[in-house]
CSV table of C-alpha atoms and ligand atoms in Angstrom, one decimal:
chain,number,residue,atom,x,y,z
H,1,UNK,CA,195.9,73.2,59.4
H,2,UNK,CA,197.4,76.6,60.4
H,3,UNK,CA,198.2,77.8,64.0
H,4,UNK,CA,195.7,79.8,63.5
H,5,UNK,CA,192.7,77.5,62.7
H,6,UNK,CA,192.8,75.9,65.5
H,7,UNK,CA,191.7,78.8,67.3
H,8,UNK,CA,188.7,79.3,64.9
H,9,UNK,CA,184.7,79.0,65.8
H,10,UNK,CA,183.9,76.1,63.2
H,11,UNK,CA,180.5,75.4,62.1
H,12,UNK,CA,178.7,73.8,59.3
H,13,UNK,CA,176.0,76.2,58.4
H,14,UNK,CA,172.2,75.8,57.6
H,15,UNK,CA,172.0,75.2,53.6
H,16,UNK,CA,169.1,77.5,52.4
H,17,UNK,CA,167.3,76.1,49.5
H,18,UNK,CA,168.1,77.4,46.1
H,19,UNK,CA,167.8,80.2,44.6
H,20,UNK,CA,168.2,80.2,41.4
H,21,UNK,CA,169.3,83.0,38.5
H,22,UNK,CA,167.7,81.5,35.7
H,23,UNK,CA,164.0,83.2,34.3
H,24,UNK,CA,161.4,80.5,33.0
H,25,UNK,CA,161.6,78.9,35.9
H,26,UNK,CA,159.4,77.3,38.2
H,27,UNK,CA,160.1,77.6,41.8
H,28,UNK,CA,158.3,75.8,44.4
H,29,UNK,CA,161.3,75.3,46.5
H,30,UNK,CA,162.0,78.2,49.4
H,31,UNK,CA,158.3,78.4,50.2
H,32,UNK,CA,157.8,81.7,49.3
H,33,UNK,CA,154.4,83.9,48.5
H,34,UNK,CA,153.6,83.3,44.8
H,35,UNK,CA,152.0,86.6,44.9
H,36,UNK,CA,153.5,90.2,45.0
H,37,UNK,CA,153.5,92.4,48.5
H,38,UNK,CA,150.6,94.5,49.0
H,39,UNK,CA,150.5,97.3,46.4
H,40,UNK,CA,150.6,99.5,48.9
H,41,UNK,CA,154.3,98.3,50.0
H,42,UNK,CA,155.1,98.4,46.4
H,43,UNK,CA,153.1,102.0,46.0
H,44,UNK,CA,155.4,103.5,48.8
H,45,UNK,CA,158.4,104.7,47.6
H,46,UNK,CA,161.6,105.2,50.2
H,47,UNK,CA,163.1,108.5,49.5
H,48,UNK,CA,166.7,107.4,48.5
H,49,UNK,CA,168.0,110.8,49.9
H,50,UNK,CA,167.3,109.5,53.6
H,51,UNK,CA,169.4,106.6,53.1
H,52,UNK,CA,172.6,109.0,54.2
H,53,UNK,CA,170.9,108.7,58.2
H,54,UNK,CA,170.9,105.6,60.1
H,55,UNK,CA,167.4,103.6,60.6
H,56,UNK,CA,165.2,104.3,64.3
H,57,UNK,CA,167.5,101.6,65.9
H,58,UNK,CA,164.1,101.1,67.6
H,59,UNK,CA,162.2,100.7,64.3
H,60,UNK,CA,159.2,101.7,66.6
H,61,UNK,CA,156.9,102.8,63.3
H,62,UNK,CA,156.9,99.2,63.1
H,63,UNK,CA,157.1,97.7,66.2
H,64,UNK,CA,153.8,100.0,67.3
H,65,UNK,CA,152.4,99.1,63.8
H,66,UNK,CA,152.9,95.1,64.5
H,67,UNK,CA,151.8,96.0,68.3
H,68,UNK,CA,148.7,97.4,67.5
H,69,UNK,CA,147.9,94.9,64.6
H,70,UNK,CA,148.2,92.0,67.5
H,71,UNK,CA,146.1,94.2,70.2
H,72,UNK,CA,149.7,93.9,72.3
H,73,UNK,CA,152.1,96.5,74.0
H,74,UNK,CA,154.5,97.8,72.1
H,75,UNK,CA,157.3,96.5,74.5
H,76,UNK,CA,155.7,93.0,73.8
H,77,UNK,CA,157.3,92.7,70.4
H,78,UNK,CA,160.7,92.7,69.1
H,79,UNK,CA,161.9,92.6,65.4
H,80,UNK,CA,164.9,91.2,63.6
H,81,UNK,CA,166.3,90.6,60.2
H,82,UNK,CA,163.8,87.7,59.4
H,83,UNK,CA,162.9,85.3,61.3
H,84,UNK,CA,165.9,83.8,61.1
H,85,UNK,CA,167.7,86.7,63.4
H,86,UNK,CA,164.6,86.8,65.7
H,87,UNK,CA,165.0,83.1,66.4
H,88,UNK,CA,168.9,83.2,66.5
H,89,UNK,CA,169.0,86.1,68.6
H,90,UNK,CA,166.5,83.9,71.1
H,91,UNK,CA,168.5,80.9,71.4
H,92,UNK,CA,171.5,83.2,72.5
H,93,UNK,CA,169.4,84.7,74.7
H,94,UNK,CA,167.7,82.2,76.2
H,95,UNK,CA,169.4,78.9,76.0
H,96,UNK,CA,171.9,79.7,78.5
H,97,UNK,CA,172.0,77.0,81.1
H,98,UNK,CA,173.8,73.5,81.3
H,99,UNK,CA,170.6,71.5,80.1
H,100,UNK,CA,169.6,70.3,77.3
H,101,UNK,CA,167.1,72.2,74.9
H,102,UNK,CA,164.5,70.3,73.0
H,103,UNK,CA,163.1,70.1,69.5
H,104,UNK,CA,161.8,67.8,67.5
H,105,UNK,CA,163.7,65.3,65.3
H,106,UNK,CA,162.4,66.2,62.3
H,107,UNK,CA,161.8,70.3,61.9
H,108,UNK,CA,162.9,73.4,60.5
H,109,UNK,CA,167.0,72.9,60.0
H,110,UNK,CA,168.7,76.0,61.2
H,111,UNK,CA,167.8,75.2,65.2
H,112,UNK,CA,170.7,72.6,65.3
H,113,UNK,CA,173.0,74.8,63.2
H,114,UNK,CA,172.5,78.0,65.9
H,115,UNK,CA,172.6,75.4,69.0
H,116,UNK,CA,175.8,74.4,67.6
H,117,UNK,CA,176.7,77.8,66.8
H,118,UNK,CA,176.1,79.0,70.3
H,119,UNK,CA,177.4,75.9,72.0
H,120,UNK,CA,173.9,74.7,73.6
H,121,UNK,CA,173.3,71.3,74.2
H,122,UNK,CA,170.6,69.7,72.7
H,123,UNK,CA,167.9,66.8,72.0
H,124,UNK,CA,165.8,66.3,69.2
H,125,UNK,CA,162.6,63.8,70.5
H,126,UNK,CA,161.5,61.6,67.6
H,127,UNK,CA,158.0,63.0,65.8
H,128,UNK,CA,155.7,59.5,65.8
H,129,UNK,CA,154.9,57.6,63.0
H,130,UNK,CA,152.6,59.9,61.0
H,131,UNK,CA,155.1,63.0,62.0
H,132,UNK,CA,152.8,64.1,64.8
H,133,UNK,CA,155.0,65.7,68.1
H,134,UNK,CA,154.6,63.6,71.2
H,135,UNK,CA,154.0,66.3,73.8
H,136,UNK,CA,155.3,63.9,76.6
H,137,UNK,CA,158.8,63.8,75.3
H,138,UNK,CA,158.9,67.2,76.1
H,139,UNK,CA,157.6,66.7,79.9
H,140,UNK,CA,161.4,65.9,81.3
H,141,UNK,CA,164.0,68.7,83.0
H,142,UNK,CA,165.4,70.8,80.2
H,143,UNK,CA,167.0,73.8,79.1
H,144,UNK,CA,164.2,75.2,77.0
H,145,UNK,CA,162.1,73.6,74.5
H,146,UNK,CA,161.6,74.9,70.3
H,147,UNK,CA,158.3,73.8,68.8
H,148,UNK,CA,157.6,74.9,65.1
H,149,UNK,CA,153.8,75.4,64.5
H,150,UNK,CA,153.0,74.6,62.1
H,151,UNK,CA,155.6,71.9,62.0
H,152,UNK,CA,158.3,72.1,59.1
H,153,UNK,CA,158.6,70.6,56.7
H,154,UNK,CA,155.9,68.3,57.4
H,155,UNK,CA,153.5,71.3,57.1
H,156,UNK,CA,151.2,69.8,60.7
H,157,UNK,CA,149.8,72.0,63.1
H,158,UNK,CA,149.1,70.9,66.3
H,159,UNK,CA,146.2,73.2,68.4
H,160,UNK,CA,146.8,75.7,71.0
H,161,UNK,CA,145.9,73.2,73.7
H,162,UNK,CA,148.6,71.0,72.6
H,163,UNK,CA,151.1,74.1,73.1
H,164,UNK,CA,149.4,75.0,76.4
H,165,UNK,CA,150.0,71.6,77.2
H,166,UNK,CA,153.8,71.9,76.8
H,167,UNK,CA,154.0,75.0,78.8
H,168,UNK,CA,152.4,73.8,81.6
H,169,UNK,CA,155.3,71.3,81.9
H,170,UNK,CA,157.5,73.5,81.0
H,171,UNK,CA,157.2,77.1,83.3
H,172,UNK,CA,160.9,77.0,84.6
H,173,UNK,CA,162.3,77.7,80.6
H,174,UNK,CA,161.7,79.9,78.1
H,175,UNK,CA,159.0,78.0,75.3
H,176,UNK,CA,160.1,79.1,71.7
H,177,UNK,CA,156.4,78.6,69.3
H,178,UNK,CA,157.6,79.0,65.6
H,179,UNK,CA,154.6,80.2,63.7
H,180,UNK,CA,156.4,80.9,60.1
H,181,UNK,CA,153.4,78.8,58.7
H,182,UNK,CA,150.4,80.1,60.6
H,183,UNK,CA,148.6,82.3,58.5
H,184,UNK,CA,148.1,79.5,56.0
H,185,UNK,CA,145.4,77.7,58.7
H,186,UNK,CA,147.1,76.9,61.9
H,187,UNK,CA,146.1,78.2,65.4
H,188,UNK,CA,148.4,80.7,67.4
H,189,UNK,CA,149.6,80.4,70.4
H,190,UNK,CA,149.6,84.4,70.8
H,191,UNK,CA,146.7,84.3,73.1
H,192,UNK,CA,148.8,82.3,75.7
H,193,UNK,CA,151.6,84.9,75.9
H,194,UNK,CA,149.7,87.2,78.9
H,195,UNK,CA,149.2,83.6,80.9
H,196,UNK,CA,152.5,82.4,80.3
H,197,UNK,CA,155.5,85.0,80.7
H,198,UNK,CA,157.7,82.0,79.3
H,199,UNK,CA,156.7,82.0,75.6
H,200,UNK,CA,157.7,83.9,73.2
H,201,UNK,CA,155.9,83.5,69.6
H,202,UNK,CA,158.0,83.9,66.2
H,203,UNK,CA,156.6,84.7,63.7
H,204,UNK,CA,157.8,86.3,60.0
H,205,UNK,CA,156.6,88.3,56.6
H,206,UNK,CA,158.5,86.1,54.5
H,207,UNK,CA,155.7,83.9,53.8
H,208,UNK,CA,152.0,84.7,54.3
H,209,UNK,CA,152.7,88.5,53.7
H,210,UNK,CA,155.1,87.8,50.4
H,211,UNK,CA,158.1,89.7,51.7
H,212,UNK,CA,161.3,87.6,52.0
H,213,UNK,CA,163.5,89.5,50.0
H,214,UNK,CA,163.2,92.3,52.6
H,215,UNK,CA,163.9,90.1,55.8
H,216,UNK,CA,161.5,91.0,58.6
H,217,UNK,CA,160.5,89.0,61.2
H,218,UNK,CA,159.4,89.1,65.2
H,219,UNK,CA,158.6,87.9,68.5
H,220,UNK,CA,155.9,88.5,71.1
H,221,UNK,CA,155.5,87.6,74.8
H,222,UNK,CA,155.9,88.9,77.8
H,223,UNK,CA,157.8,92.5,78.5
H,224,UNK,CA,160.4,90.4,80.6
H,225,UNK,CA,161.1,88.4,78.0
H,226,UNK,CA,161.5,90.7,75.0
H,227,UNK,CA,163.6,93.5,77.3
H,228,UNK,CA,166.2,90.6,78.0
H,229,UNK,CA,166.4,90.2,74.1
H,230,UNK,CA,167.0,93.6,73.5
H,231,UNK,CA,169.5,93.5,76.1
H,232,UNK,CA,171.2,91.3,73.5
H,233,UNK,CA,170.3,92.4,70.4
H,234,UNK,CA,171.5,96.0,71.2
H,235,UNK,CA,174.8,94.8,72.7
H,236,UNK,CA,175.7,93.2,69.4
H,237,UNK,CA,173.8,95.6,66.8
H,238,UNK,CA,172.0,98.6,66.8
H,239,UNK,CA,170.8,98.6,63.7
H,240,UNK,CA,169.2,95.4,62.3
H,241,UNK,CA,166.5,97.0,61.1
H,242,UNK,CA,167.1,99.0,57.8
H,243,UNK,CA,164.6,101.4,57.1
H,244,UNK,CA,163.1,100.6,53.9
H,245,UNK,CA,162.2,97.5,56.1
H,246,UNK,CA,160.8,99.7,59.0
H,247,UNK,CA,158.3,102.0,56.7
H,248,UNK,CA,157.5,98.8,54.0
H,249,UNK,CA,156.9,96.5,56.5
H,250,UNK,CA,154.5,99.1,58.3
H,251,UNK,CA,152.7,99.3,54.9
H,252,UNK,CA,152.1,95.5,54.7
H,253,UNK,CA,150.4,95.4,57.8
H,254,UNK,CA,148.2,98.2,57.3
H,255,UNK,CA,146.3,96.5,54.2
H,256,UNK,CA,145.0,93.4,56.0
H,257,UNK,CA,142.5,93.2,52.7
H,258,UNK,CA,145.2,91.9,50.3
H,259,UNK,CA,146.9,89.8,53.3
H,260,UNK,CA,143.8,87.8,53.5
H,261,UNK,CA,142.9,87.6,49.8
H,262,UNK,CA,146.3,86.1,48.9
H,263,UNK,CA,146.6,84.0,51.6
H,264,UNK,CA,143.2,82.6,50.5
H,265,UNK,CA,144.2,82.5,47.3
H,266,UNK,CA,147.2,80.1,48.7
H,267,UNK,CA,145.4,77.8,50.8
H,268,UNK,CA,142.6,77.2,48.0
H,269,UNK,CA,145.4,76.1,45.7
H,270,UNK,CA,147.2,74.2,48.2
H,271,UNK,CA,143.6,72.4,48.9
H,272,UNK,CA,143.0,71.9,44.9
H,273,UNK,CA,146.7,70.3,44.5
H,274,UNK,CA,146.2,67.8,47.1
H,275,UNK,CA,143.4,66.4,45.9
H,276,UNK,CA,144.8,66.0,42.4
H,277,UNK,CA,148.3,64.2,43.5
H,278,UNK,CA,146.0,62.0,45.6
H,279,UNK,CA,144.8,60.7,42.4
H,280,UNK,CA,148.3,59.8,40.7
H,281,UNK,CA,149.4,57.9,43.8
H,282,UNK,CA,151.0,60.4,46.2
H,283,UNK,CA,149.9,61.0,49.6
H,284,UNK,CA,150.5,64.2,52.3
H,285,UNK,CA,149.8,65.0,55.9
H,286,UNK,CA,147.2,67.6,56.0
H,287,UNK,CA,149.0,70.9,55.7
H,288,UNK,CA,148.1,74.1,57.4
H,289,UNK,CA,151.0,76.2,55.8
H,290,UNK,CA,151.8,77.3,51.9
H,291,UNK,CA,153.2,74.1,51.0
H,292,UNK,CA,152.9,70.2,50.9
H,293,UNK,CA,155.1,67.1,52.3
H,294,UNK,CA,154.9,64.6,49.6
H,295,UNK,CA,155.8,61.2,48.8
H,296,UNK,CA,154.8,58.5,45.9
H,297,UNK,CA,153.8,55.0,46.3
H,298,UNK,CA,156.1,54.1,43.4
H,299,UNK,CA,158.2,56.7,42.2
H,300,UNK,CA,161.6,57.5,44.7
H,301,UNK,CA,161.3,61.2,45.5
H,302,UNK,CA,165.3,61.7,44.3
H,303,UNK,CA,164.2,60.8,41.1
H,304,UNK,CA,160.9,63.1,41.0
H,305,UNK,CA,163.4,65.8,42.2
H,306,UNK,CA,165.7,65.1,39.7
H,307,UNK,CA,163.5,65.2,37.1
H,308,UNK,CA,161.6,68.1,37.7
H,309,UNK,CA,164.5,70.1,38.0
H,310,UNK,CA,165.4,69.2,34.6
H,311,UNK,CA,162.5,70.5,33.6
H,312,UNK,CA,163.2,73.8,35.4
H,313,UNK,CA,160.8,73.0,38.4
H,314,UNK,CA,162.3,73.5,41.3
H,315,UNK,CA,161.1,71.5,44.7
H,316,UNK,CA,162.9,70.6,48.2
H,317,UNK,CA,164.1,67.3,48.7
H,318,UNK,CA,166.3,66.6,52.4
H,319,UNK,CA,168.6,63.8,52.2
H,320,UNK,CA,168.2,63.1,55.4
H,321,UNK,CA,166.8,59.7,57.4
H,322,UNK,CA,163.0,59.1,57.5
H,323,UNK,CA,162.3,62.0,54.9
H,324,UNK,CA,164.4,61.0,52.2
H,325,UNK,CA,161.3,60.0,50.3
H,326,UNK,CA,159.3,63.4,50.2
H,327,UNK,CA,159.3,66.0,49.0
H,328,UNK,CA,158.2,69.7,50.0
H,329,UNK,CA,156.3,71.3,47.3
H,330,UNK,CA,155.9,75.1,48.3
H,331,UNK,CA,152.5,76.4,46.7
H,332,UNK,CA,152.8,78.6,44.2
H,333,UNK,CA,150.3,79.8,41.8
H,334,UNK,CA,147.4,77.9,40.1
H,335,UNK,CA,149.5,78.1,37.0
H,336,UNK,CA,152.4,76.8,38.3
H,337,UNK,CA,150.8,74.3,40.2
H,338,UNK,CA,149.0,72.8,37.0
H,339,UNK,CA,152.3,72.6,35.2
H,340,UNK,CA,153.9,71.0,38.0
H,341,UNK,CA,150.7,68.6,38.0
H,342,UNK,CA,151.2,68.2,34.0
H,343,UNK,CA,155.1,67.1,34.8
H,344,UNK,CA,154.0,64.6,37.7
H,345,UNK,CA,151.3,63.2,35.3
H,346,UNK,CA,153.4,62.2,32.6
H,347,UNK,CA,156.1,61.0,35.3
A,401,PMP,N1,161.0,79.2,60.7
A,401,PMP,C1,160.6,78.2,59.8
A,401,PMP,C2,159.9,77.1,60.3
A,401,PMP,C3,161.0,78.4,58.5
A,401,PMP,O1,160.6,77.4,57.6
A,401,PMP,C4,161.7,79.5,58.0
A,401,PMP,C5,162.0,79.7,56.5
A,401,PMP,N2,163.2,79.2,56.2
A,401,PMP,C6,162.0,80.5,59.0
A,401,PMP,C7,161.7,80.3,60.3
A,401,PMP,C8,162.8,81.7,58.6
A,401,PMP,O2,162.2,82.6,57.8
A,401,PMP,P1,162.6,84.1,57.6
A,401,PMP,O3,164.0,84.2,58.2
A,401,PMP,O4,162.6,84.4,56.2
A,401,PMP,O5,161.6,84.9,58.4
């Protein structure tokens, strides 16, 4: 190793799932919308000239678009680059004493990678036996506690009591909800955020509102909270928020009527696809997101994966301890989901 090296932040980075270049191909892997953004996103054109000037390093057309949507303040929401950069930028600002922050064992894979990242301690409570969160682990002294809700990628939601639950144990840190999932049937904890200047609610249009490719995501709670992340966020970069994102995004939000048909359209396939698998032997925890946690009675799940991949079907499978035999099956269309059902039949 170099001089140098030794000097050097090292890290081993979240793996995304993959994305790959091939057409014909059926992916039910990254949990993204089967179904195209609103037409009106797709209807409104950028003009390429304005490109030349820098974004609103505000982005307020859509931070007063998202405000309104949610009935909030407009200094009650802050947006990133995804979720991912909301939640990042969080941890930084938040997780920021000697003790240590809590999340579940088993949930969404990048909040170890950014604890590591940013140096914060950490403990990850074991989910119980049928992957439900045990609310008293998360009773004890800590530095701040992450919940996804719905849970991935077991796909469980837990009810806004439950959450209430944890932040009444919880009012000297900051409580991060994750709600990536909670258009697709769980219940928000957004209605807590005036009672509780503690939580902050993430939530993203990479999923329910079929935008990934353009990275938005954003927080809500308390005016305290989401000043002290713009503290942050504009001491490390002004512009996150590129404007394509900042007028699209705006569009999205205005057609509510599409976000709820395709998100329908989602959950009535996901609803229809369980009950078939049932029926060749697998078996899932009740899902309230766009996908399913599977596993086989008979069949490993490397091998399903393996399989299906060679047949250009793309699923997620974790190699990692007590989920090494599931799989997560994003939802995609009914077509998809019937050859999918087709492949697993004749497996
Ligand atoms: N939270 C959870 C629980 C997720 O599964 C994902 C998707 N990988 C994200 C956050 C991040 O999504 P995005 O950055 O696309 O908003």
């Amino acid at each position: 190793m170099s001089a140098w090296e030794s000097n050097v932040r090292k890290v081993i980075p979240y793996v995304p799932g993959e994305q790959p270049k091939e057409n014909n191909i059926i992916k039910l892997n990254t949990n993204e919308n089967p179904y195209p953004p609103s037409p009106k996103v797709l209807e409104k054109a950028v003009e390429l000239e304005k490109l030349r000037l820098y974004p609103d390093d505000k982005a307020e057309l859509l931070v007063d678009t998202i405000a309104d949507y949610h009935g909030l303040n407009n200094n009650q929401v802050f947006v990133g680059v995804g979720s991912d950069d909301v939640l990042a930028m969080a941890f930084m600002t938040f997780f920021n004493s000697d003790r240590s922050i809590l999340f579940p064992d088993i949930t969404y894979s990048f909040y170890d990678v950014w604890a590591e990242l940013f140096g914060i301690s950490y403990e990850r409570p074991a989910l119980d036996d049928n992957f439900r969160i045990k609310a008293e682990d998360y009773y004890k002294e800590n530095g701040g506690v992450v919940i996804a809700n719905p849970n991935a990628p077991t796909g469980i939601a837990e009810p806004i009591s439950f959450i209430e639950d944890i932040l009444e144990h919880n009012k000297d840190v900051v409580v991060i909800v994750d709600e990536a999932y909670v258009d697709f049937g769980g219940e928000s904890a957004l209605p807590l955020i005036d009672k509780y200047e503690n939580l902050l609610v993430v939530r993203t249009f990479s999923k329910s509102r079929s935008m990934a490719g353009l990275r938005i995501g954003y927080a809500m709670g308390s005016e305290k909270l989401i000043k002290y992340m713009k503290d942050v966020k504009f001491s490390y970069n002004s512009y996150t928020m590129n404007m394509p994102s900042i007028i699209l995004g705006t569009e999205s939000i205005k057609d509510e009527e599409y976000f709820r048909e395709t998100v329908g359209k989602v959950v009535e396939t996901r609803d229809w696809f369980k009950e078939e698998i049932k029926k060749i032997g697998f078996s899932c925890p009740d899902s309230s997101t766009n996908f399913l946690f599977i596993t086989h009675k008979d069949i490993p799940a490397s091998e399903i994966f393996n399989k299906a991949r060679e047949k250009k079907i793309f699923v997620r499978y974790f190699k990692k301890p007590r989920i090494d035999n599931y799989l997560r099956v994003t939802i995609g269309t009914r077509e998809d989901m019937e050859t999918f059902l087709e492949f697993l039949k004749t497996l």
